[in-house]
Coordinates of C-alpha atoms and ligand atoms in Angstrom, one line a residue:
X246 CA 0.0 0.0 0.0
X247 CA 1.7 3.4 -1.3
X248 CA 1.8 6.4 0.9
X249 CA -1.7 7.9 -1.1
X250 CA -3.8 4.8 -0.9
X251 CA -2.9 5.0 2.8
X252 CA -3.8 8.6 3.4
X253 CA -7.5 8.0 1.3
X254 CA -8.2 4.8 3.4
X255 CA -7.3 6.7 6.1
X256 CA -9.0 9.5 5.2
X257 CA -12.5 7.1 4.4
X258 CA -12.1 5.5 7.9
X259 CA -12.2 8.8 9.6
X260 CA -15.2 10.0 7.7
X261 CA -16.6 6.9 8.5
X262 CA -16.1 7.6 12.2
X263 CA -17.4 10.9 11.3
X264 CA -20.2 9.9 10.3
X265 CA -21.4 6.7 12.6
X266 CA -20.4 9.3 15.6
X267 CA -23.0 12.2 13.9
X268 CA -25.5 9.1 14.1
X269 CA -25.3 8.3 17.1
X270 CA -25.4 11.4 18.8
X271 CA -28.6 12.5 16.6
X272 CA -30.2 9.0 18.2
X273 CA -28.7 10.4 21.3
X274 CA -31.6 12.4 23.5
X275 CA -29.3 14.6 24.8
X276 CA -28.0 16.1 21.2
X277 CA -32.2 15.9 20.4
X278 CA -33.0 17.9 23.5
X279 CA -35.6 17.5 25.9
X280 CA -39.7 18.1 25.2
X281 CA -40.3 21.6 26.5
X282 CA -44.3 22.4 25.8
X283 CA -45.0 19.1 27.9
X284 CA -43.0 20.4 30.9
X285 CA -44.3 23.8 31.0
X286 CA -48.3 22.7 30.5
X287 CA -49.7 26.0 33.0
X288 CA -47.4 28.4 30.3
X289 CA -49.1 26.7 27.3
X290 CA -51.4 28.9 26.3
X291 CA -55.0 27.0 25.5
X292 CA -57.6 29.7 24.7
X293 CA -59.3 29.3 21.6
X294 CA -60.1 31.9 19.0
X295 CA -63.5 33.6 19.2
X296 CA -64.3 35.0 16.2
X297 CA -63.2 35.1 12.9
X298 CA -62.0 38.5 13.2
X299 CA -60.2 38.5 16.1
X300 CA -56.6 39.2 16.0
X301 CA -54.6 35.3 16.5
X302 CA -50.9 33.7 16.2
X303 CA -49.7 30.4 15.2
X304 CA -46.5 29.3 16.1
X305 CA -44.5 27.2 13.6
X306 CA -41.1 27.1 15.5
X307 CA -38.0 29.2 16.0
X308 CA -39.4 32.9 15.5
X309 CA -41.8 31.5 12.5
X310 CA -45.2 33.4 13.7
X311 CA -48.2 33.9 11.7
X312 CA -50.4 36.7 12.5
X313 CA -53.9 37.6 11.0
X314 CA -57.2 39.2 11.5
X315 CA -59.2 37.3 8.7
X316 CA -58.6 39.9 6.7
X317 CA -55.2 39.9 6.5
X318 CA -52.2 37.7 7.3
X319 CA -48.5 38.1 7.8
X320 CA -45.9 35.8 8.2
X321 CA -42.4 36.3 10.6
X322 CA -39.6 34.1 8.8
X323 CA -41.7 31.8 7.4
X324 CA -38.9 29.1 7.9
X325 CA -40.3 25.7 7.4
X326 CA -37.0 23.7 5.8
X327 CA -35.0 23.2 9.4
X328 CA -32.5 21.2 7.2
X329 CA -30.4 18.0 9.6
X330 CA -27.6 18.6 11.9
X331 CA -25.6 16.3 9.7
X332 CA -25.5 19.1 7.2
X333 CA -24.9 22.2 9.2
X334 CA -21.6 20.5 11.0
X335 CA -20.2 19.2 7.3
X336 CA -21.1 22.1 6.0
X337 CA -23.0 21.2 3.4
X338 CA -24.8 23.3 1.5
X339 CA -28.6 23.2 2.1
X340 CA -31.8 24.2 0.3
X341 CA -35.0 24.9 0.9
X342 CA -37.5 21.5 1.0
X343 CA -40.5 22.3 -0.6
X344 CA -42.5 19.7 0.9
X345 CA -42.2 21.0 4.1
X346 CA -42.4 24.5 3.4
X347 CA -45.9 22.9 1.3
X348 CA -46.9 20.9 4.1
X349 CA -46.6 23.7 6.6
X350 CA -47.9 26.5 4.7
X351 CA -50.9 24.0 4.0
X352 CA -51.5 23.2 7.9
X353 CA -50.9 27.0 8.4
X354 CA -54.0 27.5 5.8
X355 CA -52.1 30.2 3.8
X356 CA -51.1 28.3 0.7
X357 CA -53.2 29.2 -1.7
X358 CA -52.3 32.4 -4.0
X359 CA -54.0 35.9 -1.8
X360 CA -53.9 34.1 1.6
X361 CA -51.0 35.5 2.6
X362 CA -50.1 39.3 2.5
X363 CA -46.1 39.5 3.7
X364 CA -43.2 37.8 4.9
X365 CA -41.4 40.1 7.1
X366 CA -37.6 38.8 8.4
X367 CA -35.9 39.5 11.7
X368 CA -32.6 39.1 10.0
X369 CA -31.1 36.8 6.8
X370 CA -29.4 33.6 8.8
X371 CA -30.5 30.7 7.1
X372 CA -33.0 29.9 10.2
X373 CA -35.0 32.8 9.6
X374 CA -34.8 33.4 5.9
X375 CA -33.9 30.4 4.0
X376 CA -37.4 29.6 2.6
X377 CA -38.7 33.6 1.6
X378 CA -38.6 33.2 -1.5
X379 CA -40.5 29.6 -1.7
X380 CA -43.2 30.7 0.4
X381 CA -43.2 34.4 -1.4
X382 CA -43.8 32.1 -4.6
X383 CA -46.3 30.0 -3.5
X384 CA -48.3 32.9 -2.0
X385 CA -48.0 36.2 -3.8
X386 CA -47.0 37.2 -0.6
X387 CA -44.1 40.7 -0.4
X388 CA -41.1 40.3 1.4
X389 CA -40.0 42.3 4.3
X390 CA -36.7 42.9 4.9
X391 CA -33.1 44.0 4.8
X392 CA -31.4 44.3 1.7
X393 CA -30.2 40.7 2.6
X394 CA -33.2 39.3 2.7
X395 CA -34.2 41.2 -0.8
X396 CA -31.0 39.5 -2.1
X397 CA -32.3 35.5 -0.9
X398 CA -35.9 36.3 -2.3
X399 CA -34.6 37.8 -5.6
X400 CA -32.0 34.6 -6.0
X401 CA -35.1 32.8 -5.2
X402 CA -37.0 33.9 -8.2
X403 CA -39.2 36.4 -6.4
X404 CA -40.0 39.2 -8.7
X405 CA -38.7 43.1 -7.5
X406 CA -42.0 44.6 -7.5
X407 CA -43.1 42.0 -4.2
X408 CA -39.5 42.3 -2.8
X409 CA -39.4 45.7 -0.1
X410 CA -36.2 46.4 1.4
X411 CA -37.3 48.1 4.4
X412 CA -36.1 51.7 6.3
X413 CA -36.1 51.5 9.8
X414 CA -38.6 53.3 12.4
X415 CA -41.0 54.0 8.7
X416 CA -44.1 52.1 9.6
X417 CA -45.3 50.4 6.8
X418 CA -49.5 49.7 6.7
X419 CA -50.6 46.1 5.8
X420 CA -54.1 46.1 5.8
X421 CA -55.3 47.3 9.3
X422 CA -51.3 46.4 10.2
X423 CA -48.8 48.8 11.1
X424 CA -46.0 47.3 11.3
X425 CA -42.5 48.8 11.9
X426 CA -39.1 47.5 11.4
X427 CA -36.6 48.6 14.7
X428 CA -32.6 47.7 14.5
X429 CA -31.3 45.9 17.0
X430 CA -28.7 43.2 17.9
X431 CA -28.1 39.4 17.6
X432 CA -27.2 37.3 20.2
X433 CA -23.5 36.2 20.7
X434 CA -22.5 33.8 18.8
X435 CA -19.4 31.1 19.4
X436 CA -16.5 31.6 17.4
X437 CA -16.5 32.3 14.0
X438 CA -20.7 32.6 13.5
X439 CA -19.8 35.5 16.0
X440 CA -17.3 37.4 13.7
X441 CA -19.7 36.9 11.0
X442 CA -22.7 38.7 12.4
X443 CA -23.7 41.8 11.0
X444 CA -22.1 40.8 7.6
X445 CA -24.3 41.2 4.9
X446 CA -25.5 38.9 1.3
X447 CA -24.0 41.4 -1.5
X448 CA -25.6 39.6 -4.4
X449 CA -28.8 37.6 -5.1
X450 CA -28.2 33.6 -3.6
X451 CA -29.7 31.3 -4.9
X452 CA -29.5 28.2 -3.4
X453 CA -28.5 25.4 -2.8
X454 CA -25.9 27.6 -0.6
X455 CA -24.4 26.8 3.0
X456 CA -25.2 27.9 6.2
X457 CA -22.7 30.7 6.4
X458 CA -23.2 32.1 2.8
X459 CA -26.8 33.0 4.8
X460 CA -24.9 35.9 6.2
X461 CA -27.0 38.0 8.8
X462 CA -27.4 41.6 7.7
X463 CA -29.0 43.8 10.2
X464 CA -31.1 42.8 12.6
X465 CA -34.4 43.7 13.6
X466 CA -37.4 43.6 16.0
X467 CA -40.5 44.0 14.3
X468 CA -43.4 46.1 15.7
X469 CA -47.0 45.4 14.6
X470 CA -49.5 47.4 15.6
X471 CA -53.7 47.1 15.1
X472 CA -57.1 48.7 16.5
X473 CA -56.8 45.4 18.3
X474 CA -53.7 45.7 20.2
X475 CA -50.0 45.6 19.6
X476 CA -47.1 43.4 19.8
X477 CA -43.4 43.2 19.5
X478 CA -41.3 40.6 18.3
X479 CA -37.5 40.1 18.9
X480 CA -36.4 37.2 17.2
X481 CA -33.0 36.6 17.9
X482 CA -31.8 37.1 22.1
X483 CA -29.6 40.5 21.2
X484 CA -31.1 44.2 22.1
X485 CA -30.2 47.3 21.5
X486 CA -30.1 50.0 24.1
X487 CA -33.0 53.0 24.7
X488 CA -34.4 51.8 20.8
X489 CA -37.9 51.0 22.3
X490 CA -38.9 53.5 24.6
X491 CA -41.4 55.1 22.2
X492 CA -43.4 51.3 21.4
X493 CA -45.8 49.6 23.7
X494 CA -46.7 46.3 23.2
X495 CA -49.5 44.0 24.9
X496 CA -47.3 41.2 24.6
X497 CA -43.8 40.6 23.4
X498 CA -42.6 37.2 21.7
X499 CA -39.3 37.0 23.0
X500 CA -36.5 34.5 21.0
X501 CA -34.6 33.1 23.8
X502 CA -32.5 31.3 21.4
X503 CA -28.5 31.0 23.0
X504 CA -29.9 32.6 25.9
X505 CA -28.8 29.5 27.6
X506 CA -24.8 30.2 27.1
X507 CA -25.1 33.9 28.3
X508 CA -24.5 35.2 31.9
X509 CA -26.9 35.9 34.6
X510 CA -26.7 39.3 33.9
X511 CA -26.6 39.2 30.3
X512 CA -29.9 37.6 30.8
X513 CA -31.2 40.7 33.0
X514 CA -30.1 42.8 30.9
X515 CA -32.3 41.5 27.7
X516 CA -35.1 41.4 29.6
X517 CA -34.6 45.1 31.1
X518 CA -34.0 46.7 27.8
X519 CA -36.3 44.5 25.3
X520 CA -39.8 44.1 28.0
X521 CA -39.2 46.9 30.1
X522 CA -39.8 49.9 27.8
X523 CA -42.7 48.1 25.6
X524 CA -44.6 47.0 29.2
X525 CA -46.3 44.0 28.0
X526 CA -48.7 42.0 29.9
X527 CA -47.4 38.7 28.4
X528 CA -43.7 37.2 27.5
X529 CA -44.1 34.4 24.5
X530 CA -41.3 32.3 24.7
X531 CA -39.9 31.5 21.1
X532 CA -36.7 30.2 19.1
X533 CA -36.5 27.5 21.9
X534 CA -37.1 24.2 19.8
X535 CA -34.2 22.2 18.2
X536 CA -34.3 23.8 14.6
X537 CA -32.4 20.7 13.3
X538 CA -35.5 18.1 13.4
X539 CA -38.8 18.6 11.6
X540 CA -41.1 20.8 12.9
X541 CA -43.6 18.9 15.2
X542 CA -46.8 19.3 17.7
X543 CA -44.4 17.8 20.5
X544 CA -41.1 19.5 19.4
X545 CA -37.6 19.3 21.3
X546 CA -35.9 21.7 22.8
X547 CA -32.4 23.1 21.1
X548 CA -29.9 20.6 22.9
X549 CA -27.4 21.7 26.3
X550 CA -24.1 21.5 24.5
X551 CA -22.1 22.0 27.1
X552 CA -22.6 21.2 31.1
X553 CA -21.9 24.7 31.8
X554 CA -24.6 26.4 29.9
X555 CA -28.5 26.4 31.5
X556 CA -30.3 24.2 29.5
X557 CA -34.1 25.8 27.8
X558 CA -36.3 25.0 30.4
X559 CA -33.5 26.4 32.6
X560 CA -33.9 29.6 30.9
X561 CA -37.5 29.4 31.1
X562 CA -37.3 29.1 34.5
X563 CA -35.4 32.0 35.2
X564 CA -37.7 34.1 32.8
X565 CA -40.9 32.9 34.7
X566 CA -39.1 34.0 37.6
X567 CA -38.4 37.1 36.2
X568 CA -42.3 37.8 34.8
X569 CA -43.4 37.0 38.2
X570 CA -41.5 39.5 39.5
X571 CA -42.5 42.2 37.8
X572 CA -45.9 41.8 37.2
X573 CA -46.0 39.8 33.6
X574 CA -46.5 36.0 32.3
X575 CA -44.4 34.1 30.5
X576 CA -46.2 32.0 28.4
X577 CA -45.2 29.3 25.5
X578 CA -47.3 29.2 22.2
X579 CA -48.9 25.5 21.0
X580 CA -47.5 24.5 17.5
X581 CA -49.3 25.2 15.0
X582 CA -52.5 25.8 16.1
X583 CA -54.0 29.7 16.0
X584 CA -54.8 31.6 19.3
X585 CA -55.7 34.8 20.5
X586 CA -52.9 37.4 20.3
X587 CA -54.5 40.0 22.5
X588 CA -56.7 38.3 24.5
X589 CA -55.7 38.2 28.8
Ligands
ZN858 ZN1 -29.5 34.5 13.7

């Protein structure tokens, strides 16, 4: 055996490793994560819809939100695809999968052309963003969003007239929607992902592309305001300070994604600049579930990587703890299924 068929047996027996390890820890319950709605059943929120006006939200994981009055409907994210772990550490590139985006957009009841009005994006990571131009396709719906996100839906085949590259603090009206892009921040990331942030998609992409050509761009929390109440949603766990003193919400959907890995007082800090100044009755939990399996009625939480970091329902914990204190519930949305938005 020369030196090179050594090296590529070598290099096949490692991959192989690679490989059967990546296997078993995705059979592993600890790289799955643990349920989370089924722990927290007195945050689950169980009303039911009243009329077929009133204001409701379905929640289709990680800050995927659908709001409508039945005149209208808007979509956050709209990300359906939550493409394998597998992928994501070999870096291969990923694309959207239509038959989930199909399948949810049909359980969501918006897939039909005219059901849906916009897609509006907290930023352009692949979590948030990926499937925009897909669901723009299948729904005549606009985009919403940085010039990032303009630059996945247009390599996505979206045309420019249904593409809206957003100014900050403008309130745009949607139907009886206002709703009104605010920058903010992202939560730290480890390691390179963290140099990355902020960093923005130049030209259109078209996929399939991987994980970090789905570069960030600005980041925003999006308000929405109607004559039946207002809310504010922060997708990713950043904030940015004194940028929401002049919005009130009635309830805020806070993404407590890599909340886990951040410090006690980071975590005091999110909640003081992001609820504080909006003064919401209610906290929605979101961007908790494990992004890497399909979306699901009983869905995972993202997994503890490391012993050190709290794990989600630790963090929910502490930001029960922290609603109690001053006055507001934290509550955690059913998947998939539409309920009151303003209703306490
Ligand atoms: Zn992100």
């Amino acid at each position: 055996m020369n030196f090179r068929m050594l090296s590529t047996a070598w290099s096949i027996s490692l991959r192989g490793f690679g490989v059967a390890m990546l296997v078993a820890m995705m059979g592993c319950s600890v790289f799955r994560g643990p349920f989370v709605l089924e722990r927290w059943p007195e945050l689950v929120i169980t009303e039911q819809p009243q009329t077929s006006t009133e204001v409701t939200v379905s929640y289709f994981g990680v800050s995927t939100l659908l709001i409508q009055d039945g005149k209208n409907a808007l979509l956050v994210d709209g990300f359906f695809s939550r493409p394998p772990l597998h992928k994501l550490l070999l870096r291969q590139k990923i694309r959207p999968n239509i038959s989930r985006i199909t399948d949810g957009l049909v359980s969501a009841g918006i897939a039909a052309k005219g059901e849906l009005g916009a897609v509006l994006t907290v930023h352009s990571h692949y979590d948030h963003a990926m499937d925009v131009a897909v669901v723009a396709n299948a729904t005549g719906a606009m985009v919403l969003g940085s010039e990032s996100t303009a630059n996945i839906a247009q390599g996505g085949g979206v045309p420019k007239d249904r593409v809206v590259v957003i100014k900050p603090n403008v309130p745009l009206s949607l139907g009886d929607f206002e709703v009104t892009f605010i920058e903010t921040e992202h939560v730290p990331l480890p390691g390179t992902r963290n140099k990355l942030l902020g960093k923005r998609i130049k030209a259109p992409l078209a996929p399939p592309a991987t994980e970090f050509d789905y570069r960030s761009g600005p980041f925003y929390t999006i308000h929405i305001a109607h004559p039946q109440g207002r809310a504010l949603i922060q997708g990713s766990a950043g904030y940015r300070e004194n940028v929401l003193e002049s919005f009130d919400a009635d309830v805020v959907f806070l993404g407590i994604g890599g909340l886990g890995a951040q410090s006690d007082n980071y975590v005091a800090d999110y909640w003081k600049h992001v609820i504080e100044p909006v003064d919401p009755q209610r906290v929605m939990a979101i961007h908790w579930d494990n992004l890497t399996l399909p979306l699901s009625t009983r869905m995972r939480a993202a997994p503890q990587l490391v012993p050190w970091h709290r794990s989600v329902n630790e963090v929910i914990e502490r930001l029960d703890e922290l609603g109690r204190k001053h006055g507001r519930q934290l509550k955690l949305l059913p998947v998939g299924r539409p309920v009151p938005l303003f209703r306490h």
